[in-house]
mmCIF file of C-alpha atoms and ligand atoms in Angstrom:
data_model
loop_
_atom_site.group_PDB
_atom_site.id
_atom_site.type_symbol
_atom_site.label_atom_id
_atom_site.label_comp_id
_atom_site.label_asym_id
_atom_site.label_seq_id
_atom_site.Cartn_x
_atom_site.Cartn_y
_atom_site.Cartn_z
ATOM 1 C CA MET A 1 48.536 -290.080 -185.474
ATOM 2 C CA HIS A 2 48.106 -293.205 -183.380
ATOM 3 C CA LEU A 3 45.243 -295.559 -184.203
ATOM 4 C CA ILE A 4 43.180 -296.979 -181.361
ATOM 5 C CA GLY A 5 41.093 -300.034 -182.114
ATOM 6 C CA VAL A 6 37.806 -300.046 -180.198
ATOM 7 C CA THR A 7 35.582 -303.089 -179.907
ATOM 8 C CA PRO A 8 31.848 -302.534 -180.520
ATOM 9 C CA TYR A 9 28.667 -303.628 -178.783
ATOM 10 C CA VAL A 10 26.312 -306.109 -180.456
ATOM 11 C CA ARG A 11 22.764 -304.763 -180.398
ATOM 12 C CA GLU A 12 19.675 -306.969 -180.175
ATOM 13 C CA ASN A 13 19.062 -306.622 -183.931
ATOM 14 C CA GLY A 14 22.657 -307.638 -184.682
ATOM 15 C CA ALA A 15 23.890 -304.133 -185.481
ATOM 16 C CA LEU A 16 27.233 -303.082 -184.014
ATOM 17 C CA SER A 17 27.460 -299.840 -182.090
ATOM 18 C CA ILE A 18 29.908 -297.796 -180.070
ATOM 19 C CA GLY A 19 29.116 -294.991 -177.642
ATOM 20 C CA LYS A 20 30.145 -291.557 -178.844
ATOM 21 C CA ASP A 21 31.892 -290.864 -175.534
ATOM 22 C CA TYR A 22 34.599 -293.456 -176.347
ATOM 23 C CA MET A 23 35.259 -291.701 -179.651
ATOM 24 C CA ALA A 24 35.338 -288.276 -178.009
ATOM 25 C CA ALA A 25 37.741 -289.276 -175.217
ATOM 26 C CA ILE A 26 40.188 -290.890 -177.673
ATOM 27 C CA ILE A 27 39.976 -287.894 -180.025
ATOM 28 C CA ARG A 28 40.572 -285.474 -177.113
ATOM 29 C CA ALA A 29 43.736 -287.425 -176.349
ATOM 30 C CA GLY A 30 44.903 -286.747 -179.914
ATOM 31 C CA MET A 31 44.389 -290.229 -181.351
ATOM 32 C CA LEU A 32 42.251 -291.724 -184.099
ATOM 33 C CA PRO A 33 39.621 -294.248 -182.921
ATOM 34 C CA VAL A 34 38.703 -297.044 -185.325
ATOM 35 C CA VAL A 35 35.899 -299.488 -184.625
ATOM 36 C CA LEU A 36 37.040 -303.095 -184.993
ATOM 37 C CA PRO A 37 35.059 -305.922 -186.604
ATOM 38 C CA LEU A 38 33.770 -308.869 -184.574
ATOM 39 C CA THR A 39 34.867 -312.044 -186.307
ATOM 40 C CA ASP A 40 36.283 -315.504 -185.723
ATOM 41 C CA CYS A 41 38.698 -314.949 -188.642
ATOM 42 C CA ARG A 42 42.109 -314.844 -186.955
ATOM 43 C CA ALA A 43 43.839 -313.468 -190.057
ATOM 44 C CA THR A 44 41.496 -310.474 -190.016
ATOM 45 C CA LEU A 45 42.101 -309.869 -186.326
ATOM 46 C CA ASP A 46 45.876 -310.214 -186.794
ATOM 47 C CA ALA A 47 45.704 -307.629 -189.573
ATOM 48 C CA ALA A 48 43.742 -305.344 -187.261
ATOM 49 C CA LEU A 49 46.339 -305.770 -184.503
ATOM 50 C CA ASN A 50 49.120 -304.940 -186.920
ATOM 51 C CA ALA A 51 47.282 -301.790 -188.031
ATOM 52 C CA ILE A 52 46.445 -300.342 -184.612
ATOM 53 C CA ASP A 53 48.730 -298.860 -181.959
ATOM 54 C CA GLY A 54 46.498 -299.413 -178.951
ATOM 55 C CA LEU A 55 43.401 -301.367 -177.947
ATOM 56 C CA VAL A 56 40.314 -300.180 -176.071
ATOM 57 C CA LEU A 57 37.887 -302.859 -174.935
ATOM 58 C CA SER A 58 34.558 -301.102 -174.480
ATOM 59 C CA GLY A 59 31.660 -301.829 -172.158
ATOM 60 C CA GLY A 60 28.748 -304.057 -173.051
ATOM 61 C CA GLY A 61 26.818 -307.180 -172.203
ATOM 62 C CA ASP A 62 27.716 -310.186 -170.133
ATOM 63 C CA ILE A 63 30.446 -312.743 -170.806
ATOM 64 C CA ASP A 64 29.238 -316.232 -171.721
ATOM 65 C CA PRO A 65 29.463 -318.303 -168.493
ATOM 66 C CA LYS A 66 30.696 -321.228 -170.616
ATOM 67 C CA LEU A 67 34.012 -319.388 -170.839
ATOM 68 C CA LEU A 68 34.174 -319.477 -167.036
ATOM 69 C CA GLY A 69 33.313 -323.156 -166.992
ATOM 70 C CA GLU A 70 30.105 -322.254 -165.162
ATOM 71 C CA GLU A 71 26.379 -322.698 -165.588
ATOM 72 C CA LYS A 72 24.507 -319.566 -166.598
ATOM 73 C CA ARG A 73 22.935 -317.787 -163.633
ATOM 74 C CA PRO A 74 19.435 -316.244 -164.013
ATOM 75 C CA GLU A 75 20.924 -312.733 -163.744
ATOM 76 C CA THR A 76 23.300 -313.249 -166.668
ATOM 77 C CA GLU A 77 22.029 -311.731 -169.911
ATOM 78 C CA ASP A 78 22.942 -310.000 -173.147
ATOM 79 C CA ILE A 79 25.522 -312.582 -174.252
ATOM 80 C CA ALA A 80 27.269 -312.199 -177.632
ATOM 81 C CA PRO A 81 29.552 -315.201 -178.285
ATOM 82 C CA ILE A 82 31.211 -313.600 -181.341
ATOM 83 C CA ARG A 83 32.173 -310.607 -179.240
ATOM 84 C CA ASP A 84 33.630 -312.851 -176.520
ATOM 85 C CA GLU A 85 35.616 -314.784 -179.101
ATOM 86 C CA THR A 86 36.934 -311.646 -180.812
ATOM 87 C CA GLU A 87 37.884 -309.831 -177.630
ATOM 88 C CA PHE A 88 39.497 -312.828 -175.918
ATOM 89 C CA TYR A 89 41.735 -313.319 -178.965
ATOM 90 C CA LEU A 90 42.529 -309.612 -179.349
ATOM 91 C CA VAL A 91 43.427 -309.066 -175.716
ATOM 92 C CA ARG A 92 45.624 -312.171 -175.461
ATOM 93 C CA ARG A 93 47.526 -311.208 -178.615
ATOM 94 C CA ALA A 94 47.762 -307.539 -177.605
ATOM 95 C CA VAL A 95 49.341 -308.564 -174.280
ATOM 96 C CA GLU A 96 51.864 -310.734 -176.153
ATOM 97 C CA MET A 97 52.633 -307.779 -178.432
ATOM 98 C CA ASP A 98 53.036 -305.425 -175.425
ATOM 99 C CA MET A 99 50.409 -303.209 -177.069
ATOM 100 C CA PRO A 100 48.862 -300.569 -174.804
ATOM 101 C CA ILE A 101 45.440 -301.741 -173.602
ATOM 102 C CA LEU A 102 42.692 -299.841 -171.819
ATOM 103 C CA ALA A 103 39.857 -302.170 -170.841
ATOM 104 C CA ILE A 104 36.622 -300.534 -169.718
ATOM 105 C CA CYS A 105 33.760 -302.032 -167.667
ATOM 106 C CA ARG A 106 32.963 -305.339 -169.443
ATOM 107 C CA GLY A 107 36.531 -304.948 -170.788
ATOM 108 C CA VAL A 108 38.150 -305.388 -167.373
ATOM 109 C CA GLN A 109 36.274 -308.663 -167.005
ATOM 110 C CA VAL A 110 37.350 -309.773 -170.486
ATOM 111 C CA LEU A 111 40.954 -308.843 -169.706
ATOM 112 C CA SER A 112 40.877 -310.763 -166.428
ATOM 113 C CA VAL A 113 39.063 -313.884 -167.579
ATOM 114 C CA ALA A 114 40.956 -314.161 -170.891
ATOM 115 C CA LEU A 115 44.258 -314.234 -168.991
ATOM 116 C CA GLY A 116 43.209 -316.741 -166.348
ATOM 117 C CA GLY A 117 41.278 -314.751 -163.740
ATOM 118 C CA ARG A 118 37.730 -315.269 -162.516
ATOM 119 C CA MET A 119 34.615 -313.136 -162.316
ATOM 120 C CA TYR A 120 31.244 -312.799 -160.628
ATOM 121 C CA GLN A 121 28.305 -313.377 -162.946
ATOM 122 C CA ASP A 122 26.275 -311.132 -160.655
ATOM 123 C CA ILE A 123 27.567 -308.964 -157.814
ATOM 124 C CA GLY A 124 24.299 -308.847 -155.863
ATOM 125 C CA ALA A 125 23.768 -312.598 -155.997
ATOM 126 C CA GLN A 126 27.368 -313.718 -155.500
ATOM 127 C CA TYR A 127 29.231 -310.971 -153.619
ATOM 128 C CA SER A 128 27.332 -308.285 -151.757
ATOM 129 C CA ARG A 129 24.474 -305.793 -151.977
ATOM 130 C CA ASP A 130 26.201 -303.245 -149.715
ATOM 131 C CA ILE A 131 26.746 -300.869 -152.642
ATOM 132 C CA GLU A 132 24.551 -300.502 -155.719
ATOM 133 C CA HIS A 133 26.948 -300.917 -158.668
ATOM 134 C CA THR A 134 24.256 -300.833 -161.355
ATOM 135 C CA ARG A 135 23.477 -297.112 -161.498
ATOM 136 C CA MET A 136 22.216 -296.789 -165.050
ATOM 137 C CA ASP A 137 20.176 -293.792 -163.852
ATOM 138 C CA ILE A 138 23.348 -291.713 -163.445
ATOM 139 C CA PRO A 139 25.506 -292.903 -166.358
ATOM 140 C CA ALA A 140 28.050 -290.101 -165.970
ATOM 141 C CA GLY A 141 27.439 -289.301 -162.325
ATOM 142 C CA HIS A 142 29.216 -290.099 -159.076
ATOM 143 C CA ALA A 143 27.935 -293.535 -158.036
ATOM 144 C CA HIS A 144 30.646 -294.416 -155.523
ATOM 145 C CA ASP A 145 34.297 -293.731 -154.752
ATOM 146 C CA VAL A 146 37.217 -296.026 -155.398
ATOM 147 C CA THR A 147 40.416 -296.205 -153.383
ATOM 148 C CA VAL A 148 43.462 -296.123 -155.635
ATOM 149 C CA LYS A 149 46.494 -298.131 -154.527
ATOM 150 C CA GLY A 150 49.719 -296.154 -154.241
ATOM 151 C CA GLY A 151 52.626 -297.038 -156.474
ATOM 152 C CA THR A 152 50.442 -298.380 -159.280
ATOM 153 C CA LEU A 153 50.205 -297.261 -162.900
ATOM 154 C CA LEU A 154 46.662 -296.040 -162.171
ATOM 155 C CA HIS A 155 47.795 -293.966 -159.196
ATOM 156 C CA GLY A 156 50.511 -292.385 -161.302
ATOM 157 C CA ILE A 157 47.941 -291.459 -163.951
ATOM 158 C CA VAL A 158 45.197 -289.988 -161.754
ATOM 159 C CA GLY A 159 47.509 -288.659 -159.044
ATOM 160 C CA ARG A 160 45.109 -289.230 -156.167
ATOM 161 C CA ASP A 161 44.158 -291.807 -153.542
ATOM 162 C CA THR A 162 40.399 -291.549 -154.025
ATOM 163 C CA LEU A 163 38.476 -291.237 -157.248
ATOM 164 C CA ALA A 164 34.784 -290.504 -157.828
ATOM 165 C CA VAL A 165 33.427 -292.949 -160.415
ATOM 166 C CA ASN A 166 30.231 -293.921 -162.160
ATOM 167 C CA SER A 167 29.081 -297.542 -161.951
ATOM 168 C CA ARG A 168 27.133 -299.380 -164.668
ATOM 169 C CA HIS A 169 28.000 -303.014 -164.023
ATOM 170 C CA HIS A 170 26.383 -306.028 -162.371
ATOM 171 C CA GLN A 171 29.342 -308.329 -163.079
ATOM 172 C CA ALA A 172 32.845 -307.865 -161.664
ATOM 173 C CA VAL A 173 36.324 -309.338 -161.403
ATOM 174 C CA ARG A 174 36.465 -312.053 -158.743
ATOM 175 C CA ALA A 175 40.140 -313.056 -158.980
ATOM 176 C CA ILE A 176 42.930 -311.460 -160.978
ATOM 177 C CA PRO A 177 45.262 -313.354 -163.310
ATOM 178 C CA GLU A 178 48.807 -314.168 -162.268
ATOM 179 C CA GLY A 179 51.087 -311.180 -162.752
ATOM 180 C CA PHE A 180 48.307 -308.635 -162.209
ATOM 181 C CA THR A 181 47.728 -306.151 -159.402
ATOM 182 C CA VAL A 182 44.450 -304.794 -158.035
ATOM 183 C CA CYS A 183 44.908 -301.021 -158.333
ATOM 184 C CA ALA A 184 41.495 -299.780 -157.163
ATOM 185 C CA THR A 185 38.692 -301.078 -154.960
ATOM 186 C CA ALA A 186 35.175 -299.913 -154.079
ATOM 187 C CA PRO A 187 34.151 -299.257 -150.439
ATOM 188 C CA ASP A 188 32.596 -302.757 -150.339
ATOM 189 C CA GLY A 189 35.974 -304.240 -151.273
ATOM 190 C CA LEU A 190 35.007 -305.087 -154.846
ATOM 191 C CA ILE A 191 37.823 -304.965 -157.396
ATOM 192 C CA GLU A 192 37.366 -301.843 -159.540
ATOM 193 C CA ALA A 193 40.657 -301.707 -161.480
ATOM 194 C CA VAL A 194 43.485 -304.064 -162.380
ATOM 195 C CA GLU A 195 46.802 -303.692 -164.153
ATOM 196 C CA LYS A 196 49.438 -306.052 -165.478
ATOM 197 C CA GLN A 197 52.760 -305.780 -163.695
ATOM 198 C CA GLY A 198 55.694 -305.006 -165.931
ATOM 199 C CA ALA A 199 53.537 -304.286 -168.967
ATOM 200 C CA ARG A 200 53.942 -301.073 -170.927
ATOM 201 C CA PHE A 201 50.311 -300.141 -170.323
ATOM 202 C CA CYS A 202 47.719 -302.773 -169.527
ATOM 203 C CA LEU A 203 44.941 -301.286 -167.405
ATOM 204 C CA GLY A 204 41.353 -302.321 -166.810
ATOM 205 C CA VAL A 205 38.776 -300.206 -164.990
ATOM 206 C CA GLN A 206 35.292 -301.234 -163.953
ATOM 207 C CA TRP A 207 33.830 -297.754 -164.366
ATOM 208 C CA HIS A 208 33.324 -295.687 -167.535
ATOM 209 C CA PRO A 209 36.021 -292.973 -167.655
ATOM 210 C CA GLU A 210 34.888 -291.943 -171.154
ATOM 211 C CA SER A 211 31.538 -290.771 -169.738
ATOM 212 C CA MET A 212 33.211 -288.480 -167.178
ATOM 213 C CA SER A 213 36.301 -287.402 -169.070
ATOM 214 C CA ALA A 214 34.808 -284.281 -170.689
ATOM 215 C CA GLU A 215 34.310 -282.792 -167.223
ATOM 216 C CA ARG A 216 36.985 -284.482 -165.128
ATOM 217 C CA PRO A 217 40.666 -284.199 -166.135
ATOM 218 C CA GLU A 218 41.642 -287.152 -163.926
ATOM 219 C CA GLN A 219 39.363 -289.398 -166.028
ATOM 220 C CA GLN A 220 40.597 -287.975 -169.338
ATOM 221 C CA ALA A 221 44.110 -288.693 -167.995
ATOM 222 C CA LEU A 222 43.536 -292.415 -168.620
ATOM 223 C CA PHE A 223 43.176 -291.778 -172.352
ATOM 224 C CA ASP A 224 46.050 -289.285 -172.345
ATOM 225 C CA ALA A 225 48.253 -291.904 -170.667
ATOM 226 C CA LEU A 226 47.214 -294.468 -173.285
ATOM 227 C CA LYS A 227 48.448 -292.063 -175.939
ATOM 228 C CA ILE A 228 51.801 -291.585 -174.197
ATOM 229 C CA ALA A 229 52.227 -295.376 -174.038
ATOM 230 C CA CYS A 230 51.463 -295.675 -177.767
ATOM 231 C CA GLU A 231 53.973 -292.938 -178.497
ATOM 232 C CA GLU A 232 56.665 -294.680 -176.428
ATOM 233 C CA ARG A 233 56.036 -297.980 -178.189
ATOM 234 C CA LYS A 234 55.890 -296.506 -181.665
ATOM 235 C CA PRO A 235 57.086 -292.883 -181.920
ATOM 236 C CA SER A 236 55.058 -290.965 -184.495
ATOM 237 C CA CYS A 237 58.194 -289.348 -185.929
HETATM 238 MN MN1 MN B 301 31.230 -300.060 -159.317
#
């Protein structure tokens, strides 16, 4: 069975946690989720990368603006430097290893910034207030649609041009790294999903598919596709 490393959230008291929906979606896809440690020990992270078959970057707090070379805006909060350090290293190495990567919410920002892209510290302050992207009141509900670009990995997975998504973010991708494609956008034009061209499977989505995947097959399809990519890279038998 393929092992999927999942990065955890750092709670206020320092405890690490992971939402049960991530576990459930990975298990439904027939894979074994394992929660990864947060550490600056590269040898430990290399050992983790050698043990897992795929990487899921989970949602969470904000990225330290220092990593963007920016001053912290008043809206930026919930920063965990050890998580930034761990995830930036993991995602850069995973890309080099051509390991399948599914980056969710905060994860799509980590994926983008770690590889040379840019992000908004706060959508309302820096981009637009046309759509409310911070709908914590409907964590699994339909917050807005996204338009899926034809011919992309994402379009092949979900098989449709429009997707109903939840929205629990106040930060967002501002500019994608070289070699990436924007594969979904919100009605206000905001980037909602990115993928790396030519990669086996390197996909980041701004919404939380794991929270909708029990009810919506097209959201579970993201995790099922991750499994297929793991199988292609390392056949189980
Ligand atoms: Mn959104």
